[in-house]
Short mmCIF file of C-alpha atoms and ligand atoms in Angstrom, two decimals:
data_model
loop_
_atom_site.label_atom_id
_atom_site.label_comp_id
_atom_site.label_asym_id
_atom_site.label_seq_id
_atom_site.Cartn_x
_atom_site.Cartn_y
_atom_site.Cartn_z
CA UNK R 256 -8.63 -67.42 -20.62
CA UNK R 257 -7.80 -67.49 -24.11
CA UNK R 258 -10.96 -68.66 -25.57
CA UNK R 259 -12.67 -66.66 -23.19
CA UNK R 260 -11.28 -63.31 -24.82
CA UNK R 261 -11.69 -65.01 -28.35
CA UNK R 262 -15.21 -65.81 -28.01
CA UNK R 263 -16.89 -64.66 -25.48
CA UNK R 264 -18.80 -61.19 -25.26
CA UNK R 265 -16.29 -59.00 -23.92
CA UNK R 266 -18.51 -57.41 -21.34
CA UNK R 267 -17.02 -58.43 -18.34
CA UNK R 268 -13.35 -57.38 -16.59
CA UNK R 269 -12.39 -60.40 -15.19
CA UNK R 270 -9.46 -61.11 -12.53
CA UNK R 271 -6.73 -63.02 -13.60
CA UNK R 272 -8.02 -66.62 -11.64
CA UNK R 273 -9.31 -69.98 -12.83
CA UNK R 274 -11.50 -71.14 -10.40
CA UNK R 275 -11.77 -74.80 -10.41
CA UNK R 276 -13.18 -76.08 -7.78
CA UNK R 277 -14.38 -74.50 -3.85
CA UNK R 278 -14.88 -76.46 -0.68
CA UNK R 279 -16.65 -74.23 2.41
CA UNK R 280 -14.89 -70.51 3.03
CA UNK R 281 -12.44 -71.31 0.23
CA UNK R 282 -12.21 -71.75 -3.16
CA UNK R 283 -9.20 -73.27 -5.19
CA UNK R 284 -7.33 -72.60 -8.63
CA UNK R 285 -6.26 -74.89 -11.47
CA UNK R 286 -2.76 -75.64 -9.95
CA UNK R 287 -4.67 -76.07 -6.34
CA UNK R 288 -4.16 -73.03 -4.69
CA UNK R 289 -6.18 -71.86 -2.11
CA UNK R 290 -8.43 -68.28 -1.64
CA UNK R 291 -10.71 -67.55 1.04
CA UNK R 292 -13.84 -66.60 -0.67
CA UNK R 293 -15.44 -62.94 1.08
CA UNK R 294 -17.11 -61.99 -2.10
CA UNK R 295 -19.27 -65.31 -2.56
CA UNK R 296 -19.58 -64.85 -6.41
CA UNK R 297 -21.24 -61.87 -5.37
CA UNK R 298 -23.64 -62.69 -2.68
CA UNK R 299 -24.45 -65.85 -4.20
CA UNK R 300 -22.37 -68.77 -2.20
CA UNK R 301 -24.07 -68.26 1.52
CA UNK R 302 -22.90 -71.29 2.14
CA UNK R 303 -19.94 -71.33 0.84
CA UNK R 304 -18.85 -74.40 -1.46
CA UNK R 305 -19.86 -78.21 -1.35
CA UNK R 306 -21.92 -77.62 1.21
CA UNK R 307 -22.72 -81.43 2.32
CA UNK R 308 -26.45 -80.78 2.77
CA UNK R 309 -26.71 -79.00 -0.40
CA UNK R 310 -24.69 -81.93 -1.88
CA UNK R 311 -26.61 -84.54 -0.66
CA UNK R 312 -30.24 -82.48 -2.05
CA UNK R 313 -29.02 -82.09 -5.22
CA UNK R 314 -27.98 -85.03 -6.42
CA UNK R 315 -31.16 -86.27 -5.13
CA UNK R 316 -33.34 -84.01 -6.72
CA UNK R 317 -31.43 -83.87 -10.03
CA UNK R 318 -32.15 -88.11 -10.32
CA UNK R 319 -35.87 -87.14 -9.55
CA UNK R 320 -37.22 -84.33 -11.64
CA UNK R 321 -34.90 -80.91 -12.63
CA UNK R 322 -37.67 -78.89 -14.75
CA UNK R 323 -41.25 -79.56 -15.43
CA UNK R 324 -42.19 -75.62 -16.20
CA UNK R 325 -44.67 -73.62 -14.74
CA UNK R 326 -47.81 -75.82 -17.15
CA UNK R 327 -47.81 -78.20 -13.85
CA UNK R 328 -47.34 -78.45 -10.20
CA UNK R 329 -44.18 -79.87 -8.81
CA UNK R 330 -43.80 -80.72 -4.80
CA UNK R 331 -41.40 -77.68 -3.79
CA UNK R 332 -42.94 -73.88 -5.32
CA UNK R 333 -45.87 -74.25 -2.48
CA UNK R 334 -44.21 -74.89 0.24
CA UNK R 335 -41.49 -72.70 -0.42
CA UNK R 336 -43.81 -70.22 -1.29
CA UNK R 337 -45.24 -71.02 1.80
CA UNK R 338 -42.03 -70.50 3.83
CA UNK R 339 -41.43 -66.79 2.24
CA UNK R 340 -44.71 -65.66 3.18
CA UNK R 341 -43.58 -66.82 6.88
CA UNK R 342 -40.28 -65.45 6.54
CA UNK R 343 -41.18 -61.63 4.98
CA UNK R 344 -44.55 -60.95 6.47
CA UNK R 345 -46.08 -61.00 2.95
CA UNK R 346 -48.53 -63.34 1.12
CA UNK R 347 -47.82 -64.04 -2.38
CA UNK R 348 -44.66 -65.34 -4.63
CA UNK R 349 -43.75 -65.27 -8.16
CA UNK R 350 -40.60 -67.15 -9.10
CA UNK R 351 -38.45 -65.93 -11.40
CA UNK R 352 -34.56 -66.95 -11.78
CA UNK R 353 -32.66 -63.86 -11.20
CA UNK R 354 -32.63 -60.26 -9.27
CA UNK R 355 -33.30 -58.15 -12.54
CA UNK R 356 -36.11 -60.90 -13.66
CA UNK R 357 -37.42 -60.30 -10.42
CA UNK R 358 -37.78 -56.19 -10.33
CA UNK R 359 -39.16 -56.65 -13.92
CA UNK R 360 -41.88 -58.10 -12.60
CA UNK R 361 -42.58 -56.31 -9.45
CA UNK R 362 -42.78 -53.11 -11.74
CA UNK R 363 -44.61 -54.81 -14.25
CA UNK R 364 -47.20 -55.69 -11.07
CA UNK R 365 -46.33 -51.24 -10.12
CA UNK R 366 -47.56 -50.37 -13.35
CA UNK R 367 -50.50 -52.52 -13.30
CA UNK R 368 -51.51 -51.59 -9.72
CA UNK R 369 -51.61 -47.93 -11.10
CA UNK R 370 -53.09 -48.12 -14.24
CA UNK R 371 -55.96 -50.28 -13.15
CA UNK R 372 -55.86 -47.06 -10.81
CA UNK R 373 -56.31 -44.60 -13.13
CA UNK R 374 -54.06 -44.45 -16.88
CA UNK R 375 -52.04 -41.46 -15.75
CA UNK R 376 -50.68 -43.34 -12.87
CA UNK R 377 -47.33 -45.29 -14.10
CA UNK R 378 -44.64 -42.87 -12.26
CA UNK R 379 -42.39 -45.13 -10.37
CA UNK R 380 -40.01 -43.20 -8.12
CA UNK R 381 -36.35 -44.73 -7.30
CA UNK R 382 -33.05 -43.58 -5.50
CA UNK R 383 -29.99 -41.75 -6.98
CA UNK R 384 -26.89 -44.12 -6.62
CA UNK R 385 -29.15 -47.40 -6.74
CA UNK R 386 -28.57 -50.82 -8.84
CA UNK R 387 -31.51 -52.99 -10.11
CA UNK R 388 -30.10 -54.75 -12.66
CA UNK R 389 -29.45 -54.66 -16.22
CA UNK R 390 -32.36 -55.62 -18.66
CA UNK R 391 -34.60 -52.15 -19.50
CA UNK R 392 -36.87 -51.76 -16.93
CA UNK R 393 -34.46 -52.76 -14.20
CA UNK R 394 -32.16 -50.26 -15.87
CA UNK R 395 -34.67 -47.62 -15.88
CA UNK R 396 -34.92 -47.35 -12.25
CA UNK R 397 -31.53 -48.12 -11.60
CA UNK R 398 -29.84 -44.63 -10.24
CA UNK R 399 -26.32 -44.87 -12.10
CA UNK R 400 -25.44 -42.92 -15.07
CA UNK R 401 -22.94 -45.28 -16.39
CA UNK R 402 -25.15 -48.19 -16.47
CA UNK R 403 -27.64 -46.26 -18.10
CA UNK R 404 -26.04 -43.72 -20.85
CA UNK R 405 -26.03 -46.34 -23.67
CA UNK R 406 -29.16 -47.35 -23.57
CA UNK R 407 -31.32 -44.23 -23.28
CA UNK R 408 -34.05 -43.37 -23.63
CA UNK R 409 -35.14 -45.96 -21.48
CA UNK R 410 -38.81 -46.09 -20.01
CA UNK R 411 -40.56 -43.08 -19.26
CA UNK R 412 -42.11 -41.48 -15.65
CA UNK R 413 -38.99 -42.76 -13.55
CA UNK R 414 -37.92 -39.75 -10.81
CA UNK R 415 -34.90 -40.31 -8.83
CA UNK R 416 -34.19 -39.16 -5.23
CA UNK R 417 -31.39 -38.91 -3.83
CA UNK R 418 -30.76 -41.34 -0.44
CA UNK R 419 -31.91 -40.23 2.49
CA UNK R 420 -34.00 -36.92 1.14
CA UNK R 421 -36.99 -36.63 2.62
CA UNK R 422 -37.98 -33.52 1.31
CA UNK R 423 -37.08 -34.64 -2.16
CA UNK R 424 -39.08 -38.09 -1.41
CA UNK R 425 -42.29 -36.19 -1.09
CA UNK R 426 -41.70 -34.04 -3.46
CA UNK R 427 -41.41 -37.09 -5.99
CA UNK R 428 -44.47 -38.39 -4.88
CA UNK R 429 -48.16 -38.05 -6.54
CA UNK R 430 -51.56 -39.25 -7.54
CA UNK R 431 -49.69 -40.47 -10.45
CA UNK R 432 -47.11 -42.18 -8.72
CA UNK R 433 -47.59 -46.42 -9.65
CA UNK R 434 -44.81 -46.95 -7.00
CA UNK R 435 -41.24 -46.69 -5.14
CA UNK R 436 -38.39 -49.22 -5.48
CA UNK R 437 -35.60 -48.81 -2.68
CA UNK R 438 -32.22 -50.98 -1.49
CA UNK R 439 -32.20 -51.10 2.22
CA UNK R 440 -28.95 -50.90 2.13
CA UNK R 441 -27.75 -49.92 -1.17
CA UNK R 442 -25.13 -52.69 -2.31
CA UNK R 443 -23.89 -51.59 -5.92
CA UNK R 444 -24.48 -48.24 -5.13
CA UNK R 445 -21.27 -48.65 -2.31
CA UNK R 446 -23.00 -50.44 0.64
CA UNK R 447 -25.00 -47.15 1.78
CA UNK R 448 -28.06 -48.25 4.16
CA UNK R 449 -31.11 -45.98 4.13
CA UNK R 450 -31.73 -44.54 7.51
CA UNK R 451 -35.07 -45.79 9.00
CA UNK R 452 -36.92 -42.69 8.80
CA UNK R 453 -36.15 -41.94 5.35
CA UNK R 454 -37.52 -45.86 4.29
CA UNK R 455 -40.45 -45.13 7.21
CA UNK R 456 -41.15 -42.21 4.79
CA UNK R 457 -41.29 -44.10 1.94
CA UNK R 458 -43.63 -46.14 3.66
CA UNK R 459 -46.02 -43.46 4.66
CA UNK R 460 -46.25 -41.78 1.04
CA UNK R 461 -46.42 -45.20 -0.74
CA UNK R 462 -49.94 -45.63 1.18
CA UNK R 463 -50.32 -42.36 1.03
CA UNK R 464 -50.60 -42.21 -2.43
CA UNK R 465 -51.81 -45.43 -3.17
CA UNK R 466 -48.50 -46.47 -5.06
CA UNK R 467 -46.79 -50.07 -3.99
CA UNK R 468 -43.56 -49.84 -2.05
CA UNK R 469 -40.72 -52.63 -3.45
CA UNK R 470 -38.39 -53.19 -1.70
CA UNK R 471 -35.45 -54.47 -3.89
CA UNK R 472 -32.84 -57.34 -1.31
CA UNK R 473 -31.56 -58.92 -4.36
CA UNK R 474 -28.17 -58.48 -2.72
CA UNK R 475 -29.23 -57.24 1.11
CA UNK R 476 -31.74 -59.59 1.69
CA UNK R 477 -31.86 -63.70 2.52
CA UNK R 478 -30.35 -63.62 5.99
CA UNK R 479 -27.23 -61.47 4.65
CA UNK R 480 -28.14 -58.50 7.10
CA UNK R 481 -28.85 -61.18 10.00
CA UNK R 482 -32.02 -61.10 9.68
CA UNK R 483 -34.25 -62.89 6.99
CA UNK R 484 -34.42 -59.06 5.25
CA UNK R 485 -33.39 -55.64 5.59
CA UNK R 486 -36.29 -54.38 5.97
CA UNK R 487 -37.08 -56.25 8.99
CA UNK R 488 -34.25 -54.60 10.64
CA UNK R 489 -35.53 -51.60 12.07
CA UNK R 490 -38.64 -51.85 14.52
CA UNK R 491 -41.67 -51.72 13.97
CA UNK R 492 -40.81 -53.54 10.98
CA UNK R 493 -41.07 -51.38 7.41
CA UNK R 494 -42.95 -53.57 5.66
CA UNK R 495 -43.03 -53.10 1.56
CA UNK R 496 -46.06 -54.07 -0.38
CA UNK R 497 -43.82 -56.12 -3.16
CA UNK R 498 -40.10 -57.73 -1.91
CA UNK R 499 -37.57 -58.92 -4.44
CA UNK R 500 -34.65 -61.11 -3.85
CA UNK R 501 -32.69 -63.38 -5.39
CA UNK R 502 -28.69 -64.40 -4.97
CA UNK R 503 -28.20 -66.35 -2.22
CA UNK R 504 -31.37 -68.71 -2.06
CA UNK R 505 -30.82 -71.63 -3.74
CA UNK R 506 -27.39 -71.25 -3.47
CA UNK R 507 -25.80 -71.12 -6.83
CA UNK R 508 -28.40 -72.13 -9.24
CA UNK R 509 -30.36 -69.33 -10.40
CA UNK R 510 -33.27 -68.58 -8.62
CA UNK R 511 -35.12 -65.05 -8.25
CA UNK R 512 -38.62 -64.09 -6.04
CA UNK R 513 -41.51 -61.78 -5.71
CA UNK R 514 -43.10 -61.83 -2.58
CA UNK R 515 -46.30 -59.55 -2.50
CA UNK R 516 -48.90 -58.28 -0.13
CA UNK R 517 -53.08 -59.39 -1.61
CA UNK R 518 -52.93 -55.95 -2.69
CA UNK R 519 -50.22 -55.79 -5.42
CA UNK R 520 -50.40 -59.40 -5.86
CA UNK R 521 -54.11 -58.54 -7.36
CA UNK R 522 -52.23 -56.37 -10.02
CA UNK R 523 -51.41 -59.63 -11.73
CA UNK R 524 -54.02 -61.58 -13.25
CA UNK R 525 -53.95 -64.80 -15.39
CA UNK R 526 -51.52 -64.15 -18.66
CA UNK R 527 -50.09 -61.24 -17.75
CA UNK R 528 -46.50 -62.25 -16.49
CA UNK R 529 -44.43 -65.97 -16.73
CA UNK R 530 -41.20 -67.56 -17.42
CA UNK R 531 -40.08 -70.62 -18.61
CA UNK R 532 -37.76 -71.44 -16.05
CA UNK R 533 -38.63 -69.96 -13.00
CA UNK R 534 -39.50 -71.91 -9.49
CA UNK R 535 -37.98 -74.94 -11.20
CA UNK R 536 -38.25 -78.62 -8.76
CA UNK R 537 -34.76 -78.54 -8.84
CA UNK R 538 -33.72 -74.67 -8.11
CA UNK R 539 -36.73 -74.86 -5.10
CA UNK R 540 -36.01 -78.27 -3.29
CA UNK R 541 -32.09 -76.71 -2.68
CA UNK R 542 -34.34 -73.29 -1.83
CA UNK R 543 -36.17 -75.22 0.86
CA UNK R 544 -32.67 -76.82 2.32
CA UNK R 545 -31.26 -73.65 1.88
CA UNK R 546 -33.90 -72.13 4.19
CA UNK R 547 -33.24 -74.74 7.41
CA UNK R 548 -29.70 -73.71 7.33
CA UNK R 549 -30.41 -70.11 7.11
CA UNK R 550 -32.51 -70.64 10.19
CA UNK R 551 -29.47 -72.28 12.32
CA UNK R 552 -27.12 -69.59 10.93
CA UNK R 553 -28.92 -66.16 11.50
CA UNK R 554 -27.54 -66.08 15.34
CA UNK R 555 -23.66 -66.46 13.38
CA UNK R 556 -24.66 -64.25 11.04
CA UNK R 557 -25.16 -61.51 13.50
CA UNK R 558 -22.52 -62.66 16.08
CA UNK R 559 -19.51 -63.08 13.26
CA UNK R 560 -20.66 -59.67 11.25
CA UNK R 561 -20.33 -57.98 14.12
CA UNK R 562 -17.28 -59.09 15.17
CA UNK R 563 -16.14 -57.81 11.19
CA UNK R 564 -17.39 -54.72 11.69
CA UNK R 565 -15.37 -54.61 14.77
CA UNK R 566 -11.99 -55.66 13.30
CA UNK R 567 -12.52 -53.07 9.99
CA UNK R 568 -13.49 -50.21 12.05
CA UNK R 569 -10.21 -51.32 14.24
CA UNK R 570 -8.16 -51.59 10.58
CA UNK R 571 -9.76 -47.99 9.93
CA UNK R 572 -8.13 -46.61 12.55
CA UNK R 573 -4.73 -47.21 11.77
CA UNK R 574 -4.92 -45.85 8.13
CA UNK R 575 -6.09 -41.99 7.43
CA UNK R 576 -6.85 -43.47 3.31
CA UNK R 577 -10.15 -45.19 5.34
CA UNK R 578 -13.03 -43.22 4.99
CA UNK R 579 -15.63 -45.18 6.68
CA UNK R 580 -16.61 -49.13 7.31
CA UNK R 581 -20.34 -49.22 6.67
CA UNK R 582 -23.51 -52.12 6.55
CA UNK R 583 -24.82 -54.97 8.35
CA UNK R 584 -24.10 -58.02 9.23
CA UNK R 585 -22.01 -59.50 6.31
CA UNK R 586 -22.82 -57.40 3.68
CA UNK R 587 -19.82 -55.07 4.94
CA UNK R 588 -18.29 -51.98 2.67
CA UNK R 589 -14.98 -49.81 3.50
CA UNK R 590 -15.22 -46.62 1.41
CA UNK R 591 -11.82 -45.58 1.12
CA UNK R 592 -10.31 -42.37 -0.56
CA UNK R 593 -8.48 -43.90 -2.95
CA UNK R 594 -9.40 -46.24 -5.81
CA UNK R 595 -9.85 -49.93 -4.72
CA UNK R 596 -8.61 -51.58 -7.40
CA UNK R 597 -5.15 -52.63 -6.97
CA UNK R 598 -5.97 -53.80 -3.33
CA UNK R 599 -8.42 -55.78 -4.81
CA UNK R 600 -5.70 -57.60 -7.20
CA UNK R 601 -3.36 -57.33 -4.49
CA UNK R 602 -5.60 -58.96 -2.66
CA UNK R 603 -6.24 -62.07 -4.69
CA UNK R 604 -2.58 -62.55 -5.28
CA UNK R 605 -2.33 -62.84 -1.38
CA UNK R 606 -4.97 -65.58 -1.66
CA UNK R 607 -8.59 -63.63 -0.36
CA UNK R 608 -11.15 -62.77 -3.21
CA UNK R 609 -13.22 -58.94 -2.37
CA UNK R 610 -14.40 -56.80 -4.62
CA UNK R 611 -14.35 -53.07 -5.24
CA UNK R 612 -17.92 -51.24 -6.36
CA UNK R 613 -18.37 -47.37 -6.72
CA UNK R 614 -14.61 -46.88 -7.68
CA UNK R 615 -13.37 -46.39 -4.28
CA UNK R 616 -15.40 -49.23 -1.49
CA UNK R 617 -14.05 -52.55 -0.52
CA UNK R 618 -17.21 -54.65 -0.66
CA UNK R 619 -17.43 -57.53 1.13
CA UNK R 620 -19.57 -60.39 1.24
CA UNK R 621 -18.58 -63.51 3.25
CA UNK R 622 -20.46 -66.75 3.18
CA UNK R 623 -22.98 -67.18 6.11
CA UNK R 624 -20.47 -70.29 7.55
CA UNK R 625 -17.68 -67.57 8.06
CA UNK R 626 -16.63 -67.57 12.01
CA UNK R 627 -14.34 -65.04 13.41
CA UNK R 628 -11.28 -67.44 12.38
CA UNK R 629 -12.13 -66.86 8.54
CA UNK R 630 -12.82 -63.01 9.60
CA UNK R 631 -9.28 -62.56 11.13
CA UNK R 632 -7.40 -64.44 8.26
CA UNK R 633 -9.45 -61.95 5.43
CA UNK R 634 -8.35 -58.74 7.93
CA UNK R 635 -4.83 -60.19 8.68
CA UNK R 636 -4.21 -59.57 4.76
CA UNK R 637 -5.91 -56.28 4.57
CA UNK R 638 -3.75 -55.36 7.34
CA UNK R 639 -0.42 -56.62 4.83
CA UNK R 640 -2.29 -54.18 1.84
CA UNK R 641 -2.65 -51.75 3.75
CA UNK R 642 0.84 -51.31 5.10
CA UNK R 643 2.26 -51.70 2.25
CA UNK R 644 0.49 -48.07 1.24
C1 LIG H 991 -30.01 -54.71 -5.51
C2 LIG H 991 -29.87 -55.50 -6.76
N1 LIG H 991 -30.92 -55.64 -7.57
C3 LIG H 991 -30.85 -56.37 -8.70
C4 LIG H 991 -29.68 -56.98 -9.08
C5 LIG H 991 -29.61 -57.79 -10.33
O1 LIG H 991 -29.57 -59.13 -9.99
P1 LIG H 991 -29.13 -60.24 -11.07
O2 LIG H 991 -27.70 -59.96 -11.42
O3 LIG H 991 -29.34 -61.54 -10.36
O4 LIG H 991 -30.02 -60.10 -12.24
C6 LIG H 991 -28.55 -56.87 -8.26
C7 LIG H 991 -27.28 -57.50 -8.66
O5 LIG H 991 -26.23 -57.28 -8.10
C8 LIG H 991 -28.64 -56.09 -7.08
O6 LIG H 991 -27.59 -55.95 -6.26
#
């Protein structure tokens, strides 16, 4: 911790916790004591820590072949590329190795789509309150002031929404609109999902318009919503044109996707995006694994977020500070009317790691292997907090 402050960009307020090593819902400090992990290094851990299969894949792949770079073929990006087009209803992937790298490109392939359109066509409308990540672009469509102030001007044509406004939504909208990035359920932004009609709406004036609907599940996609992604929650399905995601899928190694429709996917011809490390053998063949497990888990997914849902609302009840328990599956938020913070500390000190976004909800994000045993424990303590009030 001391070196850390010394020499490392100070960036980043970190919780008072060594974590040395993790072992399925938990994770465990330098003198060995034990925290039940509901925040997943934010989304990332799905399946928790040491997971045997994962194990076992890794240390086979990483005796084979780690990184060969996108100048050959490797046996994993095709199939798994394969398996997302199954999975989101979509055709095409680009591999990147995070969430941001990820919308960087899909409004890179936006601003293409448009301009091959017409040179006047490079709006890109977003939503008030939303989180795409931190590099320019990302940042430029990202709906938070205080992620943003710093670094303005950022890029141009961007008009925010707010959530949920229709009206607003088509009055954004034009001829000279490239295209529309939206959270499903907005994670960042406090765990806020978009009702159906308002991302239906999006829908309509993205093809209305001619402008490519992305649909950022960096955090809400990947099976965290039980199902594969948000999106394909409400029915008929709201399909996007472009989907990014990221966190969870190759479950701790960095590893970010575009999956696009023929359409947008035509946006991008040879030269005009890359990276170095993205879709590496190594990051894809624990993708793939990752994938079969998903599969097994979505029905737990569904069963044991519920059952959380169940138990916060129940926790609500009891204490007038709880606002609301909102979001799907486990990807679970409790906005509260006072500042989350010192629960949060107060939390870790009574061995269960959550976080805190938008000042004032308890976010929660609990690997996929959680069962209604690991969900009790995590409420148990909330319900010692909360007393305490
Ligand atoms: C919706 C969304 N988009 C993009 C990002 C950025 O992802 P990354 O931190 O992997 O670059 C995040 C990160 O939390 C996110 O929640």
């Amino acid at each position: 911790m001391d070196l850390e402050r010394q020499y490392v960009l100070q960036n980043y307020a970190r919780y008072p916790l060594v974590i040395a090593r993790g072992k399925g819902c938990h994770v465990y400090d330098l003198e060995g004591r034990r925290y039940l992990d509901f925040i997943t290094g934010i989304g990332v851990n799905a399946l928790g820590h040491a997971h045997p299969r994962i194990v076992k894949v890794l240390r086979e792949q990483a005796g084979l072949l780690i990184h060969s770079s996108n100048l050959y073929y490797h046996q994993y990006q095709g199939p798994l590329a394969k398996r997302l087009a199954e999975m989101s209803g979509l055709s095409r992937t680009f591999f990147a190795n995070t969430g941001t790298e990820a919308v960087e490109g899909a409004l890179k392939m936006a601003k293409a789509h448009g301009r091959a359109i017409h040179a006047e066509k490079y709006e890109l409308v977003s939503l008030d309150n939303s989180f795409h990540g931190r590099a320019l672009g990302a940042l430029s469509v990202t709906g938070q002031a205080k992620y943003r102030q710093d670094f303005e001007p950022l890029v141009p044509g961007v008009k925010f929404v707010a959530p949920n406004d229709e009206a607003g939504l088509e009055a954004a909208f034009s001829e000279r609109t490239a295209g529309m990035v939206m959270e499903m359920i907005q994670g960042e932004g406090g765990i806020c999902p978009l009702t159906p009609s308002f991302a239906g709406k999006a829908r309509d004036l993205a093809t209305r318009y001619d402008a490519l609907l992305i649909a950022d599940e960096t955090q809400c996609g990947v099976g965290r919503p039980g199902t594969y992604f948000a999106y394909q929650r409400s029915s008929p399905v709201i399909l996007p044109d472009v989907m990014v995601a990221a966190k969870p899928v190759a479950c701790g190694l960095p590893l970010g996707f575009i999956v696009a429709n023929e359409k947008a996917a035509a946006a991008i011809k040879p030269g005009m995006h890359g990276s170095t490390f993205g879709g590496g053998a190594l990051a894809c063949r624990v993708a793939l694994e990752f994938l079969d497990i998903l599969d097994e888990l979505l029905p737990a997914i569904q069963r044991v977020g519920g059952y959380f849902h169940v138990t916060l609302n129940e926790l609500a009840r009891k204490h007038g500070f709880v606002k609301e328990v909102r979001g799907f599956g486990l990807m679970l938020g409790m906005e509260l009317t006072v500042p989350g913070k010192q629960i949060v500390l107060d939390a870790v000190a009574e061995g269960l790691l959550i976080n805190c976004t938008h000042d004032t909800v308890l976010r929660f994000l609990p690997p996929y292997i959680a069962t209604e045993k690991e969900v009790d424990q995590a409420v148990r303590i909330l319900g010692k907090l909360f007393a305490k009030m």
